[in-house]
Amino acid sequence: MDRVALRGLKARGHHGVFPREREEGQTFIVDLVLGLDTRPAAADDDLAKTVHYGVVAEEVVDVIQGEPVDLIETLAERIAQQCLKHAGVQQVEVCVHKPDAPITVPFDDVTITITRSRV
């Protein structure tokens, strides 16, 4: 399976369990790896036979900016399911970064990484 990766998609969302997170929002960063067969697109040099990563990027930002959820696990799942709606995408790995998580000790990042496939 071939892989198309998008790294560092950023958007502001209002996800989290604490009222401040819901009210003020924060930046979320998403990395994606889409698994698909790119041979038909390469053979015909045809965008319609692969995944349009620009469209995927816009959809992911819409999910981040959309309906708030408590957990980044839920956010990652919603992003994965959106990516799998694209016909050619057979598998997706989603990593959601929450660099401004409300943690009381110094840290660089909090992430959740999930992998989902077509059933």
CSV table of C-alpha atoms in Angstrom, one decimal:
chain,number,residue,atom,x,y,z
A,1,MET,CA,0.0,0.0,0.0
A,2,ASP,CA,1.3,3.5,-0.9
A,3,ARG,CA,1.2,6.3,1.6
A,4,VAL,CA,0.3,10.0,1.2
A,5,ALA,CA,1.3,12.0,4.3
A,6,LEU,CA,0.1,15.4,5.4
A,7,ARG,CA,2.0,16.8,8.4
A,8,GLY,CA,1.4,19.7,10.6
A,9,LEU,CA,-2.2,20.6,9.7
A,10,LYS,CA,-3.1,23.4,12.3
A,11,ALA,CA,-6.5,24.7,13.4
A,12,ARG,CA,-8.1,26.2,16.5
A,13,GLY,CA,-10.6,24.0,18.2
A,14,HIS,CA,-12.6,24.1,21.5
A,15,HIS,CA,-12.0,20.5,22.6
A,16,GLY,CA,-11.2,19.4,26.1
A,17,VAL,CA,-12.8,18.5,29.4
A,18,PHE,CA,-12.2,21.8,31.2
A,19,PRO,CA,-14.4,24.9,30.8
A,20,ARG,CA,-11.4,27.1,29.9
A,21,GLU,CA,-10.5,24.8,26.9
A,22,ARG,CA,-14.1,25.0,25.7
A,23,GLU,CA,-14.4,28.7,26.1
A,24,GLU,CA,-10.9,29.9,24.9
A,25,GLY,CA,-10.0,27.1,22.5
A,26,GLN,CA,-6.5,26.1,21.5
A,27,THR,CA,-4.4,25.0,18.6
A,28,PHE,CA,-4.5,21.4,17.5
A,29,ILE,CA,-2.0,19.9,15.1
A,30,VAL,CA,-2.8,16.9,13.0
A,31,ASP,CA,-0.5,14.5,11.0
A,32,LEU,CA,-2.1,12.1,8.6
A,33,VAL,CA,-0.8,9.1,6.6
A,34,LEU,CA,-3.3,7.9,4.1
A,35,GLY,CA,-2.9,4.4,2.7
A,36,LEU,CA,-4.0,3.8,-0.9
A,37,ASP,CA,-2.9,2.3,-4.2
A,38,THR,CA,-1.5,5.2,-6.3
A,39,ARG,CA,-0.6,3.1,-9.3
A,40,PRO,CA,-3.8,3.9,-11.3
A,41,ALA,CA,-3.3,7.6,-10.8
A,42,ALA,CA,0.4,7.4,-11.7
A,43,ALA,CA,-0.3,5.3,-14.8
A,44,ASP,CA,-2.8,7.8,-16.1
A,45,ASP,CA,-1.4,11.0,-14.4
A,46,ASP,CA,-5.0,11.5,-13.2
A,47,LEU,CA,-5.9,13.2,-9.9
A,48,ALA,CA,-9.3,11.6,-10.0
A,49,LYS,CA,-7.7,8.2,-9.4
A,50,THR,CA,-5.9,9.2,-6.2
A,51,VAL,CA,-6.9,11.2,-3.1
A,52,HIS,CA,-6.9,15.0,-3.4
A,53,TYR,CA,-4.9,15.9,-0.3
A,54,GLY,CA,-5.9,19.5,-0.5
A,55,VAL,CA,-9.5,18.5,0.0
A,56,VAL,CA,-8.6,16.1,2.8
A,57,ALA,CA,-6.6,18.9,4.5
A,58,GLU,CA,-9.7,21.3,4.4
A,59,GLU,CA,-11.9,18.6,5.7
A,60,VAL,CA,-9.6,17.8,8.7
A,61,VAL,CA,-9.5,21.5,9.6
A,62,ASP,CA,-13.3,21.6,9.4
A,63,VAL,CA,-13.4,18.7,11.9
A,64,ILE,CA,-11.0,20.4,14.3
A,65,GLN,CA,-13.0,23.6,14.1
A,66,GLY,CA,-16.3,21.8,14.4
A,67,GLU,CA,-18.3,20.4,17.2
A,68,PRO,CA,-16.3,20.3,20.4
A,69,VAL,CA,-15.5,17.0,22.1
A,70,ASP,CA,-14.0,16.2,25.5
A,71,LEU,CA,-11.2,13.8,24.3
A,72,ILE,CA,-8.5,14.1,21.6
A,73,GLU,CA,-9.2,10.3,21.1
A,74,THR,CA,-12.7,11.3,19.9
A,75,LEU,CA,-11.3,14.0,17.7
A,76,ALA,CA,-8.8,11.6,16.1
A,77,GLU,CA,-11.6,9.1,15.5
A,78,ARG,CA,-13.7,11.7,13.7
A,79,ILE,CA,-10.8,12.7,11.6
A,80,ALA,CA,-10.1,9.1,10.7
A,81,GLN,CA,-13.7,8.5,9.7
A,82,GLN,CA,-13.7,11.6,7.5
A,83,CYS,CA,-10.6,10.5,5.7
A,84,LEU,CA,-12.0,7.0,5.1
A,85,LYS,CA,-14.9,8.5,3.2
A,86,HIS,CA,-12.6,9.1,0.3
A,87,ALA,CA,-13.1,6.1,-2.0
A,88,GLY,CA,-9.4,5.3,-2.6
A,89,VAL,CA,-8.3,5.6,1.0
A,90,GLN,CA,-8.0,2.1,2.5
A,91,GLN,CA,-6.2,3.0,5.7
A,92,VAL,CA,-5.5,6.1,7.7
A,93,GLU,CA,-3.1,6.9,10.6
A,94,VAL,CA,-4.1,10.0,12.5
A,95,CYS,CA,-1.9,11.7,15.1
A,96,VAL,CA,-3.5,14.6,17.0
A,97,HIS,CA,-1.2,16.9,18.9
A,98,LYS,CA,-2.4,19.0,21.7
A,99,PRO,CA,0.7,21.2,22.6
A,100,ASP,CA,-1.2,23.5,24.9
A,101,ALA,CA,-2.9,20.8,27.0
A,102,PRO,CA,-3.6,22.0,30.6
A,103,ILE,CA,-0.8,20.2,32.3
A,104,THR,CA,0.9,21.7,35.3
A,105,VAL,CA,4.5,20.5,34.6
A,106,PRO,CA,6.7,21.4,31.7
A,107,PHE,CA,6.1,19.3,28.5
A,108,ASP,CA,6.5,19.6,24.8
A,109,ASP,CA,3.4,17.9,23.4
A,110,VAL,CA,0.6,15.5,24.0
A,111,THR,CA,-0.5,13.2,21.2
A,112,ILE,CA,-2.8,10.4,20.4
A,113,THR,CA,-2.2,8.2,17.3
A,114,ILE,CA,-4.7,5.9,15.9
A,115,THR,CA,-4.9,3.7,12.8
A,116,ARG,CA,-8.2,2.8,11.1
A,117,SER,CA,-9.0,0.8,8.0
A,118,ARG,CA,-12.0,0.0,5.9
A,119,VAL,CA,-13.9,-2.9,7.3
